[in-house]
Amino acid sequence: MNAERTYGTAAFAALAGVTPRALRHYDRLGLLRPTRSSTGYRRYRERDLETLEEIVALKFIGLPLKQIAAIRRRPERPFAQVLRAQREALEVRRRVLTRAVEAIAAAEVRLGSTEGRSADAIRRIIEVMHVEQNQERLIDTYTTALKTMASRLAAMSTGERATLRQEWAALVEDVRAALGEDPRRPRAQSLLDRWLSLQQAIAGGRETAAAVSATELRAELWARRADWLPPDAARTAEDLSDASEALAHVRALAASFAGDDVLAFIGRAKAARE
Amino acid sequence: MNAERTYGTAAFAALAGVTPRALRHYDRLGLLRPTRSSTGYRRYRERDLETLEEIVALKFIGLPLKQIAAIRRRPERPFAQVLRAQREALEVRRRVLTRAVEAIAAAEVRLGSTEGRSADAIRRIIEVMHVEQNQERLIDTYTTALKTMASRLAAMSTGERATLRQEWAALVEDVRAALGEDPRRPRAQSLLDRWLSLQQAIAGGRETAAAVSATELRAELWARRADWLPPDAARTAEDLSDASEALAHVRALAASFAGDDVLAFIGRAKAARE
DNA sequence: TTGCTCCTCACGTCACGTGAGGTGGC
DNA sequence: TTGCTCCTCACGTCACGTGAGGTGGC
């Protein structure tokens, strides 16, 4: 009595919408071990179906079976972290696919117009591919720079941040007042010194600073911000590894950078120095 | 004299941005065979770079190496077909990724609110996954039905199509005039006969007809049309395997279907018949 | 002569698909 | 007793990554 309903491999596979071979695979990996009949046949129970559905769901979001096994045993990382990392990985793959589709579309246009030859179309793919790879590299550089700045700012005390902000505002004001001056004069050169040391304080290493100060780079990136700026501010703050305060600083920084006249003056002072 | 500049494996790999191992792989597959020095070392020439760039470009758009080899030998299918098939395949993969990202996002929301447990989040993934799979199935069914209709219409003569259109318009008008009548009466039943036979003429098999006549299906699909209707009409016409005329017929058909009162009457007549 | 580069196997990756060859169950 | 289902190997997939073990080149 109370004999529980069980299923053979094929029946259970059909019930769950997977193949029998997949069930054997999960069994071998230890993901889902059914009981065995006296003759060695696999016997699945009703409650195995819940387990299998979980496995299929985690596979649907692209997790490898090994990681699924780890999560089901006991997650070594909090599930929220797993989900976030996986979502970001999928978003990267989706962007790659988008680039490829764009390259194909460009090649199709080339092929359709004025009896294009396939060699021309392939060349077009190469062009689009290179342009897009450069953009990816710019985005990576800039995103890394932003994260570096955010974490440095987050590591400072409130007082330090306030000081920095004041110094920065003062410097920008002083530069504005000196815009017409000769960039070779000591006055301009001393403004440049202040600029470089503030940049060093916020951005740290030289590469970060360089990435942040390239004007064309920022223009290009801003034009394509939909590609790298997450849609909602909450997520952005999280990405930058700390709180909205750090993000606010980065924004203030970006805003202060936005004055092209100021940047041009600093550029002239740099050019005069060498 | 005139000794051409050549490169060793590592140098050529660095020049082209691939790994030495990849070059050996392409060599073995016959994709790019360099000359060999007397001691068996691979020697790449300047013009091998063009070949390699083509290979990398075709790999970038997701073609497998075997197919790239075939294309470079001599394309057995026109390149336009290859590009289109590849673009469509990538678009499908992109949609799958979009679904997965959506499912993860839903799970993250669940996890964030009111101390969600990971089991709840996984259940949420399952829900979203099932909803989306149903939608995919609907879209497939409907798209197939549309293609079937388009090819049947394309196979007809202009005269036959004109007749069909007239009969259809006349039927819709007659049904409108009979909306208030008893669906069990011979009048309504004869309208239903005309409806079924016209549907048979356009849609062919019973499954196609069923797909086309399910009201909720069309409402659901129309709400999500961005997912399955290609953005530009030109491409749509091509998808439907013949010209804008066939497409125009499908559109006219869809428009005539759109009257919910007409559909409801036919539905009542069908219900009365059994 | 000593590093350095290059060479050729050959296994591993990931989630199964696909036979091959054999045995218990209704 | 005859099909039918199930079982366990074990190779194949795809584009290389990663040693292992060995030899020519500057």
Coordinates of C-alpha atoms (C1' of nucleotides) in Angstrom, one line a residue:
Chain A
M1 CA 0.0 0.0 0.0
N2 CA 1.1 3.6 -0.4
A3 CA 3.2 2.4 -3.4
E4 CA 4.3 5.6 -4.9
R5 CA 3.8 6.2 -8.6
T6 CA 7.2 5.9 -10.5
Y7 CA 8.3 6.3 -14.1
G8 CA 10.8 4.6 -16.4
T9 CA 13.4 6.6 -18.2
A10 CA 11.5 7.3 -21.4
A11 CA 8.2 8.0 -19.7
F12 CA 9.8 10.5 -17.2
A13 CA 11.8 12.2 -20.0
A14 CA 8.6 12.7 -22.0
L15 CA 6.8 14.0 -18.9
A16 CA 9.5 16.6 -18.4
G17 CA 10.3 17.5 -22.0
V18 CA 13.9 16.3 -22.0
T19 CA 15.6 13.3 -23.7
P20 CA 16.3 10.0 -22.0
R21 CA 19.9 10.5 -22.8
A22 CA 19.9 13.8 -20.9
L23 CA 18.4 12.0 -17.9
R24 CA 21.2 9.4 -18.0
H25 CA 23.7 12.2 -18.3
Y26 CA 22.3 14.0 -15.2
D27 CA 22.4 10.7 -13.3
R28 CA 26.1 10.2 -14.1
L29 CA 26.9 13.7 -13.1
G30 CA 25.0 13.2 -9.8
L31 CA 22.6 16.0 -10.6
L32 CA 19.5 13.8 -10.4
R33 CA 19.9 10.2 -9.2
P34 CA 16.8 8.1 -9.4
T35 CA 16.3 4.9 -7.5
R36 CA 17.0 1.7 -9.3
S37 CA 14.9 -1.4 -9.7
S38 CA 16.3 -4.7 -8.7
T39 CA 17.2 -5.2 -12.3
G40 CA 19.1 -1.9 -12.6
Y41 CA 16.4 0.1 -14.3
R42 CA 16.1 3.7 -13.3
R43 CA 12.9 4.6 -11.5
Y44 CA 11.9 8.3 -11.2
R45 CA 9.4 9.5 -8.6
E46 CA 6.9 12.5 -8.7
R47 CA 9.2 14.6 -6.6
D48 CA 12.1 14.1 -9.0
L49 CA 10.1 16.2 -11.4
E50 CA 10.6 19.3 -9.3
T51 CA 14.3 18.7 -9.1
L52 CA 14.5 18.3 -12.9
E53 CA 12.5 21.4 -13.5
E54 CA 14.9 23.4 -11.4
I55 CA 17.8 21.9 -13.4
V56 CA 16.2 22.8 -16.7
A57 CA 15.4 26.3 -15.4
L58 CA 19.0 27.0 -14.4
K59 CA 20.2 25.5 -17.7
F60 CA 17.8 27.8 -19.5
I61 CA 19.6 30.8 -18.1
G62 CA 22.8 29.4 -19.3
L63 CA 24.5 27.9 -16.2
P64 CA 26.8 25.0 -16.9
L65 CA 25.7 21.7 -15.3
K66 CA 28.7 21.7 -12.9
Q67 CA 27.6 25.0 -11.5
I68 CA 24.0 23.8 -11.3
A69 CA 25.2 20.8 -9.3
A70 CA 27.1 23.1 -6.9
I71 CA 24.1 25.4 -6.4
R72 CA 21.9 22.5 -5.7
R73 CA 24.3 21.0 -3.2
R74 CA 24.7 24.2 -1.4
P75 CA 25.5 27.5 -3.1
E76 CA 29.1 28.6 -2.3
R77 CA 28.1 32.1 -3.6
P78 CA 24.9 33.8 -2.8
F79 CA 22.3 33.2 -5.5
A80 CA 21.9 36.9 -6.1
Q81 CA 25.6 37.1 -7.2
V82 CA 25.2 34.1 -9.4
L83 CA 22.2 35.6 -11.1
R84 CA 23.9 38.9 -11.6
A85 CA 27.1 37.4 -13.0
Q86 CA 25.1 35.2 -15.4
R87 CA 22.9 38.1 -16.6
E88 CA 26.0 40.2 -17.3
A89 CA 27.7 37.3 -19.2
L90 CA 24.5 36.8 -21.3
E91 CA 24.3 40.6 -22.0
V92 CA 27.9 40.5 -23.3
R93 CA 27.1 37.6 -25.5
R94 CA 24.1 39.4 -26.8
R95 CA 26.1 42.5 -27.6
V96 CA 28.5 40.3 -29.6
L97 CA 25.6 38.8 -31.5
T98 CA 24.2 42.3 -32.2
R99 CA 27.6 43.3 -33.6
A100 CA 27.7 40.3 -35.9
V101 CA 24.1 40.9 -37.1
E102 CA 25.0 44.5 -37.9
A103 CA 28.1 43.4 -39.8
I104 CA 26.1 40.9 -41.9
A105 CA 23.4 43.5 -42.6
A106 CA 26.1 45.9 -43.8
A107 CA 27.5 43.2 -46.1
E108 CA 24.0 42.4 -47.4
V109 CA 23.5 46.0 -48.4
R110 CA 26.9 46.1 -50.1
L111 CA 26.0 42.8 -51.9
G112 CA 22.6 44.1 -53.0
S113 CA 23.8 47.4 -54.5
T114 CA 25.4 47.7 -57.9
E115 CA 26.2 44.0 -58.5
G116 CA 28.4 43.7 -55.4
R117 CA 30.8 40.7 -55.4
S118 CA 31.1 38.5 -52.4
A119 CA 34.7 39.6 -51.9
D120 CA 33.4 43.2 -51.5
A121 CA 30.8 42.0 -49.0
I122 CA 33.5 40.2 -47.0
R123 CA 35.6 43.3 -47.0
R124 CA 32.6 45.2 -45.7
I125 CA 32.3 42.7 -42.8
I126 CA 35.9 43.3 -42.0
E127 CA 35.5 47.1 -41.9
V128 CA 32.4 47.0 -39.7
M129 CA 34.1 44.4 -37.5
H130 CA 37.1 46.6 -36.9
V131 CA 35.1 49.7 -36.2
E132 CA 33.0 47.8 -33.7
Q133 CA 36.0 46.2 -32.0
N134 CA 37.6 49.6 -31.5
Q135 CA 34.4 50.8 -29.9
E136 CA 34.3 47.8 -27.6
R137 CA 37.9 48.6 -26.6
L138 CA 37.0 52.2 -25.9
I139 CA 34.1 51.2 -23.8
D140 CA 36.2 48.7 -21.8
T141 CA 38.8 51.3 -21.1
Y142 CA 36.4 53.9 -20.1
T143 CA 34.3 51.6 -17.9
T144 CA 37.4 50.3 -16.2
A145 CA 38.5 53.9 -15.6
L146 CA 35.1 54.8 -14.1
K147 CA 35.2 51.8 -11.8
T148 CA 38.7 52.7 -10.6
M149 CA 37.7 56.2 -9.8
A150 CA 34.6 55.1 -8.1
S151 CA 36.4 52.6 -5.8
R152 CA 39.1 55.2 -5.0
L153 CA 36.5 57.8 -4.1
A154 CA 34.6 55.2 -2.0
A155 CA 37.8 54.4 -0.1
M156 CA 38.1 58.1 1.0
S157 CA 36.6 59.6 4.0
T158 CA 33.7 62.1 3.7
G159 CA 36.1 64.9 4.6
E160 CA 38.6 63.9 2.0
R161 CA 36.0 63.8 -0.7
A162 CA 34.6 67.2 0.3
T163 CA 38.1 68.7 0.1
L164 CA 38.7 67.1 -3.3
R165 CA 35.5 68.4 -4.6
Q166 CA 36.2 71.9 -3.4
E167 CA 39.7 71.9 -4.9
W168 CA 38.3 70.7 -8.2
A169 CA 35.7 73.3 -8.4
A170 CA 38.2 76.0 -7.5
L171 CA 40.6 74.8 -10.1
V172 CA 38.0 74.8 -12.8
E173 CA 37.0 78.3 -11.8
D174 CA 40.6 79.5 -11.9
V175 CA 41.2 77.9 -15.3
R176 CA 38.1 79.7 -16.6
A177 CA 39.4 83.0 -15.4
A178 CA 42.7 82.3 -17.2
L179 CA 41.4 81.1 -20.5
G180 CA 42.8 83.9 -22.6
E181 CA 46.3 83.7 -21.2
D182 CA 49.5 82.4 -22.8
P183 CA 49.8 78.7 -22.0
R184 CA 53.6 78.9 -21.8
R185 CA 53.4 81.4 -18.9
P186 CA 54.1 80.2 -15.3
R187 CA 50.5 81.0 -14.4
A188 CA 49.1 78.5 -16.9
Q189 CA 51.8 75.9 -16.1
S190 CA 50.9 76.1 -12.4
L191 CA 47.3 75.5 -13.2
L192 CA 48.4 72.4 -15.2
D193 CA 50.3 71.2 -12.2
R194 CA 47.2 71.4 -10.0
W195 CA 45.2 69.7 -12.7
L196 CA 47.6 66.8 -13.0
S197 CA 47.8 66.3 -9.2
L198 CA 44.1 66.3 -8.8
Q199 CA 43.7 63.9 -11.6
Q200 CA 46.3 61.7 -10.0
A201 CA 44.4 61.8 -6.7
I202 CA 41.1 60.7 -8.3
A203 CA 42.1 58.5 -11.1
G204 CA 45.2 56.8 -9.7
G205 CA 47.4 55.2 -12.4
R206 CA 48.4 57.0 -15.5
E207 CA 46.3 54.9 -17.9
T208 CA 43.1 55.7 -16.1
A209 CA 43.9 59.3 -16.2
A210 CA 44.7 59.2 -19.9
A211 CA 41.4 57.4 -20.6
V212 CA 39.5 60.0 -18.7
S213 CA 41.1 63.0 -20.3
A214 CA 40.8 62.1 -24.0
T215 CA 38.1 64.4 -25.3
E216 CA 37.2 62.5 -28.5
L217 CA 37.0 59.4 -26.5
R218 CA 34.4 60.8 -24.2
A219 CA 32.4 62.3 -27.1
E220 CA 32.4 58.9 -28.9
L221 CA 31.4 57.1 -25.8
W222 CA 28.7 59.5 -24.9
A223 CA 27.2 59.1 -28.3
R224 CA 27.0 55.3 -27.8
R225 CA 26.2 55.4 -24.1
A226 CA 23.2 53.1 -24.6
D227 CA 25.8 50.4 -25.2
W228 CA 27.5 50.6 -21.9
L229 CA 25.5 52.5 -19.5
P230 CA 23.0 50.2 -17.7
P231 CA 19.4 51.5 -18.1
D232 CA 18.7 52.3 -14.5
A233 CA 20.7 54.4 -12.1
A234 CA 20.3 51.8 -9.3
R235 CA 22.1 49.2 -11.2
T236 CA 24.8 51.6 -12.3
A237 CA 25.6 52.5 -8.7
E238 CA 25.8 48.8 -7.9
D239 CA 28.2 48.2 -10.8
L240 CA 30.5 50.9 -9.5
S241 CA 30.8 48.7 -6.4
D242 CA 29.7 51.4 -4.0
A243 CA 26.7 53.5 -3.3
S244 CA 25.3 56.5 -5.0
E245 CA 27.7 58.8 -3.3
A246 CA 30.7 57.6 -5.2
L247 CA 28.6 57.7 -8.4
A248 CA 27.6 61.2 -7.6
H249 CA 31.3 62.1 -7.4
V250 CA 32.0 60.5 -10.8
R251 CA 29.1 62.4 -12.3
A252 CA 30.3 65.7 -10.8
L253 CA 33.7 64.9 -12.2
A254 CA 32.3 64.2 -15.6
A255 CA 30.3 67.4 -15.5
S256 CA 33.4 69.4 -14.6
F257 CA 35.2 67.8 -17.5
A258 CA 32.5 68.7 -19.9
G259 CA 33.7 72.3 -20.4
D260 CA 35.6 72.1 -23.7
D261 CA 37.2 75.5 -23.2
V262 CA 38.8 74.4 -19.9
L263 CA 40.0 71.2 -21.5
A264 CA 41.4 73.0 -24.5
F265 CA 43.4 75.4 -22.2
I266 CA 44.9 72.5 -20.3
G267 CA 45.7 70.8 -23.6
R268 CA 47.6 73.9 -24.7
A269 CA 49.5 74.1 -21.5
K270 CA 50.5 70.5 -21.8
A271 CA 51.6 71.1 -25.4
A272 CA 53.7 74.1 -24.4
R273 CA 55.5 72.1 -21.7
E274 CA 57.2 69.7 -24.0
Chain B
M1 CA 66.5 39.5 -55.3
N2 CA 62.9 40.1 -55.0
A3 CA 62.9 37.9 -52.0
E4 CA 59.4 38.3 -50.5
R5 CA 59.1 39.1 -46.9
T6 CA 57.8 36.1 -44.9
Y7 CA 56.8 35.5 -41.3
G8 CA 57.2 32.7 -38.8
T9 CA 54.1 31.3 -37.0
A10 CA 54.3 33.5 -33.9
A11 CA 55.1 36.7 -35.8
F12 CA 52.3 36.2 -38.3
A13 CA 49.8 35.3 -35.5
A14 CA 50.7 38.5 -33.7
L15 CA 50.4 40.5 -36.9
A16 CA 46.9 39.2 -37.5
G17 CA 45.6 39.1 -33.9
V18 CA 45.1 35.3 -33.7
T19 CA 47.0 32.6 -31.8
P20 CA 49.7 30.4 -33.3
R21 CA 47.7 27.4 -32.4
A22 CA 44.8 28.8 -34.4
L23 CA 47.1 29.1 -37.4
R24 CA 48.2 25.5 -37.1
H25 CA 44.5 24.5 -36.8
Y26 CA 43.7 26.4 -40.0
D27 CA 46.6 24.8 -41.7
R28 CA 45.5 21.3 -40.8
L29 CA 42.0 22.0 -42.0
G30 CA 43.4 23.3 -45.3
L31 CA 41.9 26.8 -44.7
L32 CA 45.3 28.5 -44.9
R33 CA 48.3 26.6 -45.9
P34 CA 51.6 28.5 -45.7
T35 CA 54.7 27.3 -47.5
R36 CA 57.2 25.4 -45.5
S37 CA 61.0 26.0 -45.0
S38 CA 63.4 23.2 -45.8
T39 CA 63.3 22.4 -42.1
G40 CA 59.5 22.1 -41.9
Y41 CA 58.8 25.6 -40.4
R42 CA 55.7 27.4 -41.6
R43 CA 56.4 30.5 -43.6
Y44 CA 53.6 33.0 -44.1
R45 CA 53.6 35.7 -46.8
E46 CA 52.1 39.1 -47.0
R47 CA 49.2 38.0 -49.1
D48 CA 48.3 35.2 -46.6
L49 CA 47.2 38.1 -44.4
E50 CA 44.3 38.9 -46.7
T51 CA 43.2 35.3 -46.6
L52 CA 43.4 35.2 -42.9
E53 CA 41.4 38.4 -42.5
E54 CA 38.6 36.9 -44.6
I55 CA 38.6 33.8 -42.4
V56 CA 38.5 35.9 -39.3
A57 CA 35.6 38.0 -40.7
L58 CA 33.5 35.0 -41.6
K59 CA 34.2 33.5 -38.2
F60 CA 33.1 36.8 -36.6
I61 CA 29.7 36.4 -38.2
G62 CA 29.5 32.9 -36.7
L63 CA 30.2 30.6 -39.7
P64 CA 31.8 27.3 -38.8
L65 CA 35.3 26.7 -40.2
K66 CA 34.1 23.9 -42.5
Q67 CA 31.6 26.3 -44.2
I68 CA 34.2 29.0 -44.4
A69 CA 36.5 26.5 -46.2
A70 CA 33.6 25.6 -48.6
I71 CA 32.9 29.3 -49.3
R72 CA 36.5 30.0 -50.0
R73 CA 36.9 27.0 -52.3
R74 CA 33.8 27.9 -54.3
P75 CA 30.5 28.8 -52.7
E76 CA 28.0 26.1 -53.5
R77 CA 25.3 28.5 -52.3
P78 CA 25.2 32.1 -53.4
F79 CA 26.8 34.3 -50.8
A80 CA 23.6 36.3 -50.3
Q81 CA 21.8 33.2 -49.1
V82 CA 24.6 32.3 -46.7
L83 CA 24.5 35.8 -45.2
R84 CA 20.7 35.8 -44.8
A85 CA 20.6 32.3 -43.3
Q86 CA 23.4 33.2 -40.9
R87 CA 21.8 36.5 -39.9
E88 CA 18.5 34.7 -39.2
A89 CA 20.3 32.1 -37.1
L90 CA 22.0 34.8 -35.1
E91 CA 18.8 36.6 -34.6
V92 CA 17.2 33.5 -33.2
R93 CA 20.1 33.0 -30.8
R94 CA 19.8 36.6 -29.8
R95 CA 16.1 36.2 -29.0
V96 CA 16.9 33.2 -26.9
L97 CA 19.5 35.2 -24.9
T98 CA 16.9 38.0 -24.5
R99 CA 14.5 35.6 -23.0
A100 CA 17.1 34.2 -20.6
V101 CA 18.1 37.7 -19.5
E102 CA 14.4 38.6 -18.9
A103 CA 14.0 35.4 -16.8
I104 CA 17.0 36.3 -14.7
A105 CA 15.9 39.9 -14.2
A106 CA 12.5 38.6 -13.0
A107 CA 14.2 36.2 -10.6
E108 CA 16.4 39.1 -9.3
V109 CA 13.4 41.2 -8.6
R110 CA 11.8 38.3 -6.7
L111 CA 15.0 37.7 -4.8
G112 CA 15.3 41.3 -3.8
S113 CA 11.8 41.8 -2.5
T114 CA 10.7 40.7 0.9
E115 CA 13.6 38.4 1.7
G116 CA 13.1 36.1 -1.3
R117 CA 14.7 32.7 -1.0
S118 CA 16.6 31.2 -3.9
A119 CA 14.0 28.5 -4.3
D120 CA 11.4 31.2 -5.0
A121 CA 13.7 32.9 -7.5
I122 CA 14.2 29.6 -9.3
R123 CA 10.5 29.1 -9.4
R124 CA 10.1 32.5 -10.9
I125 CA 12.6 31.6 -13.7
I126 CA 10.5 28.5 -14.4
E127 CA 7.3 30.6 -14.7
V128 CA 8.9 33.2 -17.0
M129 CA 10.5 30.4 -19.0
H130 CA 7.2 28.6 -19.6
V131 CA 5.4 31.8 -20.5
E132 CA 8.1 32.7 -23.0
Q133 CA 8.2 29.2 -24.5
N134 CA 4.5 29.3 -25.1
Q135 CA 4.9 32.6 -26.8
E136 CA 7.7 31.2 -29.0
R137 CA 5.4 28.3 -30.0
L138 CA 2.6 30.6 -30.9
I139 CA 4.9 32.7 -33.0
D140 CA 6.2 29.7 -34.8
T141 CA 2.7 28.4 -35.5
Y142 CA 1.5 31.7 -36.7
T143 CA 4.6 32.5 -38.8
T144 CA 4.3 29.0 -40.5
A145 CA 0.7 29.6 -41.2
L146 CA 1.4 33.0 -42.8
K147 CA 4.1 31.5 -44.9
T148 CA 1.8 28.7 -46.1
M149 CA -0.8 31.2 -47.0
A150 CA 1.7 33.4 -48.8
S151 CA 3.0 30.6 -50.9
R152 CA -0.5 29.3 -51.8
L153 CA -1.5 32.8 -52.8
A154 CA 1.7 33.2 -54.8
A155 CA 0.9 30.0 -56.7
M156 CA -2.5 31.3 -57.9
S157 CA -3.1 33.3 -61.0
T158 CA -4.0 37.0 -60.8
G159 CA -7.5 36.1 -61.7
E160 CA -7.9 33.5 -59.1
R161 CA -6.6 35.9 -56.4
A162 CA -9.0 38.6 -57.5
T163 CA -11.9 36.1 -57.3
L164 CA -10.9 35.0 -53.9
R165 CA -10.6 38.5 -52.6
Q166 CA -14.1 39.4 -53.9
E167 CA -15.6 36.3 -52.4
W168 CA -14.0 37.1 -49.1
A169 CA -15.1 40.7 -49.0
A170 CA -18.7 39.6 -50.0
L171 CA -18.7 37.0 -47.3
V172 CA -17.6 39.4 -44.6
E173 CA -20.3 41.8 -45.7
D174 CA -23.0 39.1 -45.7
V175 CA -21.9 38.0 -42.2
R176 CA -22.1 41.6 -41.0
A177 CA -25.6 41.8 -42.3
A178 CA -26.6 38.6 -40.4
L179 CA -25.0 39.4 -37.1
G180 CA -28.2 39.4 -35.1
E181 CA -29.5 36.1 -36.4
D182 CA -29.8 32.8 -34.7
P183 CA -26.6 30.9 -35.4
R184 CA -28.5 27.6 -35.5
R185 CA -30.6 28.7 -38.5
P186 CA -29.7 27.4 -42.0
R187 CA -28.7 31.0 -43.0
A188 CA -25.9 31.2 -40.5
Q189 CA -24.8 27.6 -41.1
S190 CA -24.5 28.4 -44.8
L191 CA -22.4 31.4 -44.1
L192 CA -20.2 29.2 -42.0
D193 CA -19.9 26.7 -44.9
R194 CA -18.7 29.6 -47.1
W195 CA -16.3 30.7 -44.4
L196 CA -14.7 27.3 -44.0
S197 CA -14.4 26.7 -47.7
L198 CA -12.7 30.0 -48.3
Q199 CA -10.4 29.4 -45.4
Q200 CA -9.6 26.0 -46.8
A201 CA -8.8 27.7 -50.2
I202 CA -6.3 30.1 -48.7
A203 CA -4.9 28.3 -45.7
G204 CA -4.8 24.7 -47.0
G205 CA -4.4 22.2 -44.2
R206 CA -6.5 22.1 -41.1
E207 CA -3.7 23.1 -38.8
T208 CA -2.9 26.3 -40.7
A209 CA -6.6 27.2 -40.7
A210 CA -6.9 26.5 -37.0
A211 CA -3.9 28.8 -36.3
V212 CA -5.3 31.5 -38.3
S213 CA -8.7 31.5 -36.7
A214 CA -7.8 31.5 -33.0
T215 CA -8.7 34.9 -31.8
E216 CA -6.7 35.0 -28.6
L217 CA -3.7 33.8 -30.6
R218 CA -3.9 36.7 -32.9
A219 CA -4.4 39.2 -30.1
E220 CA -1.4 37.9 -28.2
L221 CA 0.8 37.8 -31.2
W222 CA -0.2 41.3 -32.3
A223 CA 0.7 42.6 -28.9
R224 CA 4.2 41.1 -29.3
R225 CA 4.6 41.7 -33.0
A226 CA 8.0 43.4 -32.5
D227 CA 9.3 39.9 -31.7
W228 CA 8.4 38.3 -35.0
L229 CA 7.6 40.9 -37.6
P230 CA 10.8 42.0 -39.3
P231 CA 11.2 45.7 -39.1
D232 CA 11.0 46.6 -42.7
A233 CA 8.3 45.5 -45.2
A234 CA 10.8 44.6 -47.9
R235 CA 12.4 41.9 -45.8
T236 CA 9.0 40.6 -44.7
A237 CA 8.0 40.2 -48.3
E238 CA 11.1 38.2 -49.0
D239 CA 10.6 36.1 -45.9
L240 CA 7.2 35.1 -47.3
S241 CA 9.0 33.8 -50.3
D242 CA 7.2 35.9 -52.8
A243 CA 6.8 39.5 -53.6
S244 CA 4.8 42.2 -52.1
E245 CA 1.6 41.1 -53.8
A246 CA 1.3 38.0 -51.8
L247 CA 2.1 40.0 -48.7
A248 CA -0.6 42.4 -49.6
H249 CA -3.1 39.6 -49.7
V250 CA -2.0 38.3 -46.3
R251 CA -2.5 41.8 -45.0
A252 CA -5.9 42.1 -46.5
L253 CA -6.8 38.8 -45.0
A254 CA -5.6 39.9 -41.6
A255 CA -7.6 43.1 -41.9
S256 CA -10.8 41.2 -42.8
F257 CA -10.2 38.9 -39.8
A258 CA -9.9 41.9 -37.5
G259 CA -13.6 42.4 -37.0
D260 CA -14.3 40.7 -33.7
D261 CA -18.1 40.8 -34.3
V262 CA -17.7 38.8 -37.5
L263 CA -15.5 36.3 -35.8
A264 CA -17.8 35.9 -32.9
F265 CA -20.7 35.2 -35.1
I266 CA -18.8 32.5 -37.0
G267 CA -17.7 31.1 -33.6
R268 CA -21.4 30.8 -32.5
A269 CA -22.3 29.1 -35.7
K270 CA -19.6 26.6 -35.2
A271 CA -20.7 25.9 -31.7
A272 CA -24.2 25.4 -32.8
R273 CA -23.2 22.9 -35.4
E274 CA -21.9 20.3 -33.0
Chain C
dT1 C1' 77.1 25.8 -27.0
dT2 C1' 72.9 27.9 -25.0
dG3 C1' 68.4 29.6 -25.1
dC4 C1' 64.5 30.4 -28.2
dT5 C1' 61.2 29.1 -31.7
dC6 C1' 59.0 25.7 -33.9
dC7 C1' 57.3 21.1 -34.7
dT8 C1' 53.9 17.0 -34.0
dC9 C1' 51.0 14.2 -31.2
dA10 C1' 47.2 13.9 -28.1
dC11 C1' 44.1 14.8 -24.3
dG12 C1' 40.5 18.1 -22.5
dT13 C1' 36.4 21.2 -23.1
dC14 C1' 30.6 20.9 -22.9
dA15 C1' 26.2 18.6 -23.1
dC16 C1' 24.6 15.5 -24.9
dG17 C1' 23.5 12.6 -30.0
dT18 C1' 24.2 8.4 -31.9
dG19 C1' 25.1 3.8 -32.8
dA20 C1' 27.0 -0.9 -30.9
dG21 C1' 26.2 -4.8 -28.4
dG22 C1' 23.8 -7.0 -24.9
dT23 C1' 20.1 -8.3 -21.3
dG24 C1' 15.7 -8.2 -18.5
dG25 C1' 10.4 -7.5 -18.6
dC26 C1' 5.5 -7.9 -20.3
Chain D
dT1 C1' 8.8 -17.0 -27.2
dT2 C1' 8.9 -12.4 -29.4
dG3 C1' 9.2 -7.6 -29.6
dC4 C1' 10.1 -3.6 -26.6
dT5 C1' 12.6 -1.0 -23.2
dC6 C1' 16.4 -0.4 -20.8
dC7 C1' 21.3 -0.8 -19.8
dT8 C1' 26.5 0.4 -20.4
dC9 C1' 30.3 1.6 -23.1
dA10 C1' 32.4 4.8 -26.3
dC11 C1' 33.1 7.7 -30.3
dG12 C1' 31.8 12.3 -32.4
dT13 C1' 30.8 17.3 -32.1
dC14 C1' 33.7 22.4 -32.4
dA15 C1' 37.6 25.4 -32.3
dC16 C1' 41.1 25.5 -30.4
dG17 C1' 44.0 25.5 -25.2
dT18 C1' 47.4 23.2 -23.0
dG19 C1' 51.1 20.4 -21.9
dA20 C1' 54.5 16.6 -23.4
dG21 C1' 58.5 15.4 -25.7
dG22 C1' 61.6 16.5 -29.2
dT23 C1' 64.5 19.0 -32.8
dG24 C1' 66.4 22.9 -35.8
dG25 C1' 68.1 28.0 -35.9
dC26 C1' 70.5 32.3 -34.5

